[in-house]
PDB file of C-alpha atoms in Angstrom:
ATOM      1  CA  MET O   1       1.741 -17.206  22.593  1.00 96.00           C
ATOM      2  CA  LEU O   2       4.211 -14.349  22.820  1.00 97.00           C
ATOM      3  CA  ILE O   3       6.269 -12.853  20.150  1.00 98.00           C
ATOM      4  CA  LYS O   4       8.939 -10.841  21.834  1.00 98.00           C
ATOM      5  CA  VAL O   5      11.643  -8.791  19.753  1.00 98.00           C
ATOM      6  CA  LEU O   6      14.440  -7.479  21.788  1.00 98.00           C
ATOM      7  CA  ASN O   7      17.760  -5.832  21.322  1.00 96.00           C
ATOM      8  CA  LYS O   8      20.769  -7.838  22.278  1.00 92.00           C
ATOM      9  CA  TYR O   9      21.638  -6.075  25.852  1.00 93.00           C
ATOM     10  CA  ASP O  10      17.847  -6.916  26.834  1.00 96.00           C
ATOM     11  CA  PHE O  11      17.880 -10.378  25.495  1.00 95.00           C
ATOM     12  CA  ASN O  12      21.180 -11.030  27.287  1.00 93.00           C
ATOM     13  CA  ASP O  13      19.919  -9.806  30.484  1.00 95.00           C
ATOM     14  CA  LEU O  14      16.732 -11.710  30.100  1.00 96.00           C
ATOM     15  CA  MET O  15      18.751 -14.992  29.921  1.00 95.00           C
ATOM     16  CA  ILE O  16      20.707 -14.028  32.709  1.00 94.00           C
ATOM     17  CA  SER O  17      17.853 -13.126  35.028  1.00 96.00           C
ATOM     18  CA  ASN O  18      16.107 -16.512  34.125  1.00 95.00           C
ATOM     19  CA  ASN O  19      19.254 -18.403  34.524  1.00 95.00           C
ATOM     20  CA  ILE O  20      19.199 -19.648  30.874  1.00 94.00           C
ATOM     21  CA  THR O  21      22.529 -20.499  29.473  1.00 92.00           C
ATOM     22  CA  LYS O  22      24.179 -22.281  26.713  1.00 91.00           C
ATOM     23  CA  GLU O  23      24.281 -25.562  28.789  1.00 92.00           C
ATOM     24  CA  ASN O  24      20.632 -25.475  29.546  1.00 94.00           C
ATOM     25  CA  VAL O  25      18.595 -23.619  26.936  1.00 95.00           C
ATOM     26  CA  GLY O  26      17.573 -26.831  25.025  1.00 94.00           C
ATOM     27  CA  GLU O  27      15.705 -28.040  28.411  1.00 95.00           C
ATOM     28  CA  VAL O  28      13.720 -24.743  28.610  1.00 95.00           C
ATOM     29  CA  GLU O  29      10.159 -25.511  27.758  1.00 94.00           C
ATOM     30  CA  ASN O  30       7.910 -23.403  25.559  1.00 96.00           C
ATOM     31  CA  THR O  31      10.736 -21.083  24.770  1.00 97.00           C
ATOM     32  CA  TYR O  32      12.110 -20.532  21.151  1.00 98.00           C
ATOM     33  CA  ILE O  33      15.165 -18.286  20.455  1.00 97.00           C
ATOM     34  CA  ILE O  34      16.053 -16.769  17.101  1.00 97.00           C
ATOM     35  CA  SER O  35      19.428 -14.931  17.692  1.00 95.00           C
ATOM     36  CA  ILE O  36      20.410 -12.711  14.811  1.00 95.00           C
ATOM     37  CA  ASN O  37      23.935 -11.228  14.895  1.00 92.00           C
ATOM     38  CA  ASP O  38      26.131  -9.349  12.912  1.00 90.00           C
ATOM     39  CA  SER O  39      28.421 -11.219  10.202  1.00 88.00           C
ATOM     40  CA  HIS O  40      31.513  -9.668  11.665  1.00 80.00           C
ATOM     41  CA  ASP O  41      32.679  -8.470  15.057  1.00 63.00           C
ATOM     42  CA  HIS O  42      33.754  -4.883  14.107  1.00 51.00           C
ATOM     43  CA  PHE O  43      30.583  -3.445  15.765  1.00 53.00           C
ATOM     44  CA  SER O  44      29.404  -6.260  18.154  1.00 54.00           C
ATOM     45  CA  LYS O  45      31.126  -5.958  21.714  1.00 53.00           C
ATOM     46  CA  PHE O  46      30.427  -9.751  22.309  1.00 53.00           C
ATOM     47  CA  GLU O  47      29.501 -12.792  20.625  1.00 59.00           C
ATOM     48  CA  SER O  48      26.196 -14.326  20.363  1.00 70.00           C
ATOM     49  CA  TYR O  49      24.607 -15.395  23.868  1.00 76.00           C
ATOM     50  CA  PHE O  50      24.017 -18.888  22.335  1.00 83.00           C
ATOM     51  CA  GLN O  51      27.260 -18.933  19.845  1.00 78.00           C
ATOM     52  CA  ASP O  52      27.567 -22.680  18.835  1.00 77.00           C
ATOM     53  CA  VAL O  53      24.638 -23.910  20.503  1.00 83.00           C
ATOM     54  CA  VAL O  54      22.711 -26.661  18.788  1.00 84.00           C
ATOM     55  CA  SER O  55      19.249 -26.960  20.000  1.00 92.00           C
ATOM     56  CA  ASP O  56      15.862 -27.564  18.361  1.00 94.00           C
ATOM     57  CA  ASN O  57      14.748 -24.177  20.355  1.00 96.00           C
ATOM     58  CA  VAL O  58      17.443 -22.033  19.351  1.00 96.00           C
ATOM     59  CA  LEU O  59      18.320 -20.634  15.950  1.00 96.00           C
ATOM     60  CA  VAL O  60      21.503 -18.504  15.764  1.00 94.00           C
ATOM     61  CA  LEU O  61      22.115 -16.531  12.441  1.00 95.00           C
ATOM     62  CA  HIS O  62      24.769 -14.065  11.251  1.00 93.00           C
ATOM     63  CA  PHE O  63      23.933 -11.279   8.836  1.00 95.00           C
ATOM     64  CA  ASP O  64      23.960  -7.557   8.939  1.00 95.00           C
ATOM     65  CA  ASP O  65      21.149  -4.899   8.916  1.00 95.00           C
ATOM     66  CA  SER O  66      21.829  -3.717   5.242  1.00 94.00           C
ATOM     67  CA  ASP O  67      19.816  -3.635   2.022  1.00 93.00           C
ATOM     68  CA  LYS O  68      23.021  -4.906   0.148  1.00 94.00           C
ATOM     69  CA  ASN O  69      26.275  -6.523   0.426  1.00 94.00           C
ATOM     70  CA  TYR O  70      29.127  -4.086   0.278  1.00 89.00           C
ATOM     71  CA  GLU O  71      32.451  -3.531   1.591  1.00 91.00           C
ATOM     72  CA  MET O  72      33.608  -1.019   4.388  1.00 86.00           C
ATOM     73  CA  LYS O  73      36.580   0.194   5.718  1.00 85.00           C
ATOM     74  CA  VAL O  74      37.282  -0.077   9.454  1.00 81.00           C
ATOM     75  CA  LYS O  75      37.775   3.454  11.043  1.00 82.00           C
ATOM     76  CA  ASP O  76      41.265   4.287  11.403  1.00 85.00           C
ATOM     77  CA  SER O  77      42.587   1.099   9.871  1.00 83.00           C
ATOM     78  CA  GLU O  78      43.496  -0.340   6.464  1.00 86.00           C
ATOM     79  CA  GLU O  79      41.205  -3.280   7.251  1.00 85.00           C
ATOM     80  CA  THR O  80      38.082  -4.043   5.331  1.00 87.00           C
ATOM     81  CA  PHE O  81      34.823  -6.351   5.506  1.00 86.00           C
ATOM     82  CA  THR O  82      31.896  -7.044   3.793  1.00 90.00           C
ATOM     83  CA  LEU O  83      28.133  -6.221   5.302  1.00 92.00           C
ATOM     84  CA  GLN O  84      26.117  -9.283   4.396  1.00 95.00           C
ATOM     85  CA  ILE O  85      22.465  -9.267   3.754  1.00 96.00           C
ATOM     86  CA  MET O  86      20.330 -12.184   4.744  1.00 97.00           C
ATOM     87  CA  THR O  87      20.615 -15.131   2.286  1.00 97.00           C
ATOM     88  CA  GLU O  88      17.690 -17.233   1.128  1.00 96.00           C
ATOM     89  CA  ASP O  89      19.208 -20.223   2.873  1.00 97.00           C
ATOM     90  CA  GLN O  90      18.941 -18.171   6.240  1.00 98.00           C
ATOM     91  CA  GLY O  91      15.262 -17.164   5.260  1.00 98.00           C
ATOM     92  CA  LYS O  92      14.466 -21.006   4.833  1.00 97.00           C
ATOM     93  CA  GLU O  93      16.200 -21.544   7.941  1.00 97.00           C
ATOM     94  CA  ILE O  94      14.003 -19.303   9.659  1.00 98.00           C
ATOM     95  CA  ILE O  95      10.841 -20.889   8.020  1.00 97.00           C
ATOM     96  CA  THR O  96      11.692 -24.143   9.010  1.00 97.00           C
ATOM     97  CA  PHE O  97      12.507 -23.093  12.697  1.00 98.00           C
ATOM     98  CA  LEU O  98       9.159 -21.436  12.855  1.00 98.00           C
ATOM     99  CA  ASN O  99       7.376 -24.681  11.493  1.00 96.00           C
ATOM    100  CA  ASN O 100       8.642 -26.600  14.194  1.00 96.00           C
ATOM    101  CA  VAL O 101       7.498 -24.033  16.687  1.00 97.00           C
ATOM    102  CA  LYS O 102       4.097 -24.223  15.049  1.00 96.00           C
ATOM    103  CA  SER O 103       4.054 -28.088  15.437  1.00 95.00           C
ATOM    104  CA  LYS O 104       4.539 -27.360  19.213  1.00 95.00           C
ATOM    105  CA  LEU O 105       2.620 -24.369  19.730  1.00 94.00           C
ATOM    106  CA  ASP O 106       0.477 -23.715  22.886  1.00 93.00           C
ATOM    107  CA  ASP O 107      -0.764 -20.805  25.019  1.00 93.00           C
ATOM    108  CA  ASN O 108       2.553 -20.704  27.085  1.00 96.00           C
ATOM    109  CA  THR O 109       4.749 -20.514  23.856  1.00 97.00           C
ATOM    110  CA  GLN O 110       6.949 -17.464  23.717  1.00 97.00           C
ATOM    111  CA  LEU O 111       9.251 -16.692  20.728  1.00 98.00           C
ATOM    112  CA  LEU O 112      12.339 -14.403  21.472  1.00 98.00           C
ATOM    113  CA  ILE O 113      13.911 -12.726  18.611  1.00 98.00           C
ATOM    114  CA  HIS O 114      16.865 -10.456  18.919  1.00 97.00           C
ATOM    115  CA  CYS O 115      19.469  -8.481  16.834  1.00 95.00           C
ATOM    116  CA  THR O 116      21.869  -5.882  18.011  1.00 92.00           C
ATOM    117  CA  ALA O 117      19.235  -3.218  18.149  1.00 95.00           C
ATOM    118  CA  GLY O 118      16.021  -4.937  18.221  1.00 96.00           C
ATOM    119  CA  GLN O 119      14.253  -3.158  15.423  1.00 97.00           C
ATOM    120  CA  ASN O 120      15.211  -3.736  12.052  1.00 98.00           C
ATOM    121  CA  ARG O 121      16.286  -7.469  11.472  1.00 98.00           C
ATOM    122  CA  SER O 122      14.579  -9.110  14.234  1.00 98.00           C
ATOM    123  CA  GLY O 123      11.753  -6.671  13.908  1.00 98.00           C
ATOM    124  CA  SER O 124      11.095  -8.004  10.266  1.00 98.00           C
ATOM    125  CA  VAL O 125      11.361 -11.515  11.521  1.00 98.00           C
ATOM    126  CA  GLY O 126       8.808 -10.959  14.395  1.00 98.00           C
ATOM    127  CA  LYS O 127       6.436  -9.187  11.932  1.00 98.00           C
ATOM    128  CA  PHE O 128       6.940 -12.307   9.822  1.00 98.00           C
ATOM    129  CA  ALA O 129       6.062 -14.319  12.495  1.00 98.00           C
ATOM    130  CA  VAL O 130       2.808 -12.406  13.584  1.00 98.00           C
ATOM    131  CA  ASP O 131       1.598 -13.484   9.838  1.00 96.00           C
ATOM    132  CA  PHE O 132       3.068 -16.889   9.978  1.00 97.00           C
ATOM    133  CA  PHE O 133       1.118 -17.713  13.293  1.00 97.00           C
ATOM    134  CA  GLU O 134      -1.585 -15.431  12.774  1.00 96.00           C
ATOM    135  CA  TYR O 135      -0.727 -13.619  15.952  1.00 96.00           C
ATOM    136  CA  ASN O 136      -2.580 -10.508  16.849  1.00 97.00           C
ATOM    137  CA  ILE O 137      -0.857  -7.525  15.038  1.00 97.00           C
ATOM    138  CA  ASN O 138      -2.106  -4.824  17.596  1.00 97.00           C
ATOM    139  CA  ARG O 139      -0.962  -6.925  20.420  1.00 97.00           C
ATOM    140  CA  PHE O 140       2.550  -7.369  18.766  1.00 98.00           C
ATOM    141  CA  ASN O 141       2.690  -3.498  17.969  1.00 97.00           C
ATOM    142  CA  VAL O 142       2.091  -2.726  21.817  1.00 97.00           C
ATOM    143  CA  GLU O 143       4.540  -5.393  23.098  1.00 97.00           C
ATOM    144  CA  ASN O 144       7.221  -4.298  20.469  1.00 97.00           C
ATOM    145  CA  PRO O 145       6.944  -0.594  20.084  1.00 96.00           C
ATOM    146  CA  ILE O 146      10.359   0.293  18.539  1.00 96.00           C
ATOM    147  CA  VAL O 147      10.010  -2.402  15.728  1.00 97.00           C
ATOM    148  CA  LYS O 148      10.727  -1.054  12.233  1.00 96.00           C
ATOM    149  CA  GLY O 149      12.025  -3.564   9.826  1.00 96.00           C
ATOM    150  CA  ASN O 150      14.579  -4.310   7.343  1.00 97.00           C
ATOM    151  CA  SER O 151      13.344  -4.642   3.640  1.00 96.00           C
ATOM    152  CA  VAL O 152      15.518  -7.358   2.562  1.00 97.00           C
ATOM    153  CA  VAL O 153      14.676  -9.429   5.370  1.00 98.00           C
ATOM    154  CA  THR O 154      10.919  -8.829   4.994  1.00 97.00           C
ATOM    155  CA  SER O 155      10.923  -9.480   1.041  1.00 97.00           C
ATOM    156  CA  THR O 156      13.014 -12.512   1.423  1.00 97.00           C
ATOM    157  CA  LEU O 157      10.699 -14.263   4.150  1.00 98.00           C
ATOM    158  CA  ASN O 158       7.479 -13.001   2.388  1.00 96.00           C
ATOM    159  CA  ARG O 159       9.017 -14.297  -1.163  1.00 96.00           C
ATOM    160  CA  LEU O 160      10.038 -17.725   0.323  1.00 96.00           C
ATOM    161  CA  TRP O 161       6.862 -18.213   2.237  1.00 94.00           C
ATOM    162  CA  LEU O 162       4.773 -17.368  -0.571  1.00 91.00           C
ATOM    163  CA  TRP O 163       6.658 -19.769  -3.125  1.00 82.00           C
ATOM    164  CA  SER O 164       6.742 -22.737  -0.508  1.00 77.00           C
ATOM    165  CA  HIS O 165       2.774 -22.874  -0.556  1.00 70.00           C
ATOM    166  CA  TYR O 166       3.010 -23.447  -4.279  1.00 68.00           C
ATOM    167  CA  LEU O 167       5.999 -26.016  -4.050  1.00 61.00           C
ATOM    168  CA  ASP O 168       4.823 -28.218  -1.456  1.00 55.00           C
TER     169      ASP O 168
END
């Protein structure tokens, strides 16, 4: 298994270089994708590579790299938008998706996780996946050297996963 955290640009380049598109991503074997996108388009220069894709091997989420929900003003404008943290429902979607991956896991499985910078949101999901799959943390750190994490994402996933063991 491989767990790889990428920024949006490297992720898109990887998809293009491997001829993976919205139309054929569902047919790609042993590859599972968690695509984390901003909740708004004020910072993103383009939409998710897999926007509106419905497939068992792709999970598309929209939330921001923030530690709380708060309103921001768009530069040189009267327009505002709200930064949105990951919700519990999104955390549950991630855990359900990873359970699906786990049921099909083999040595060739690759889990690709991306966000805008490939550090915080996707980094927290990647680190969570390391624990979830009992993946080698040293290997993960070598393969993903810029990963940091987002405290809200990390605490939400860990809390949901812990409680899921008691509620099953």
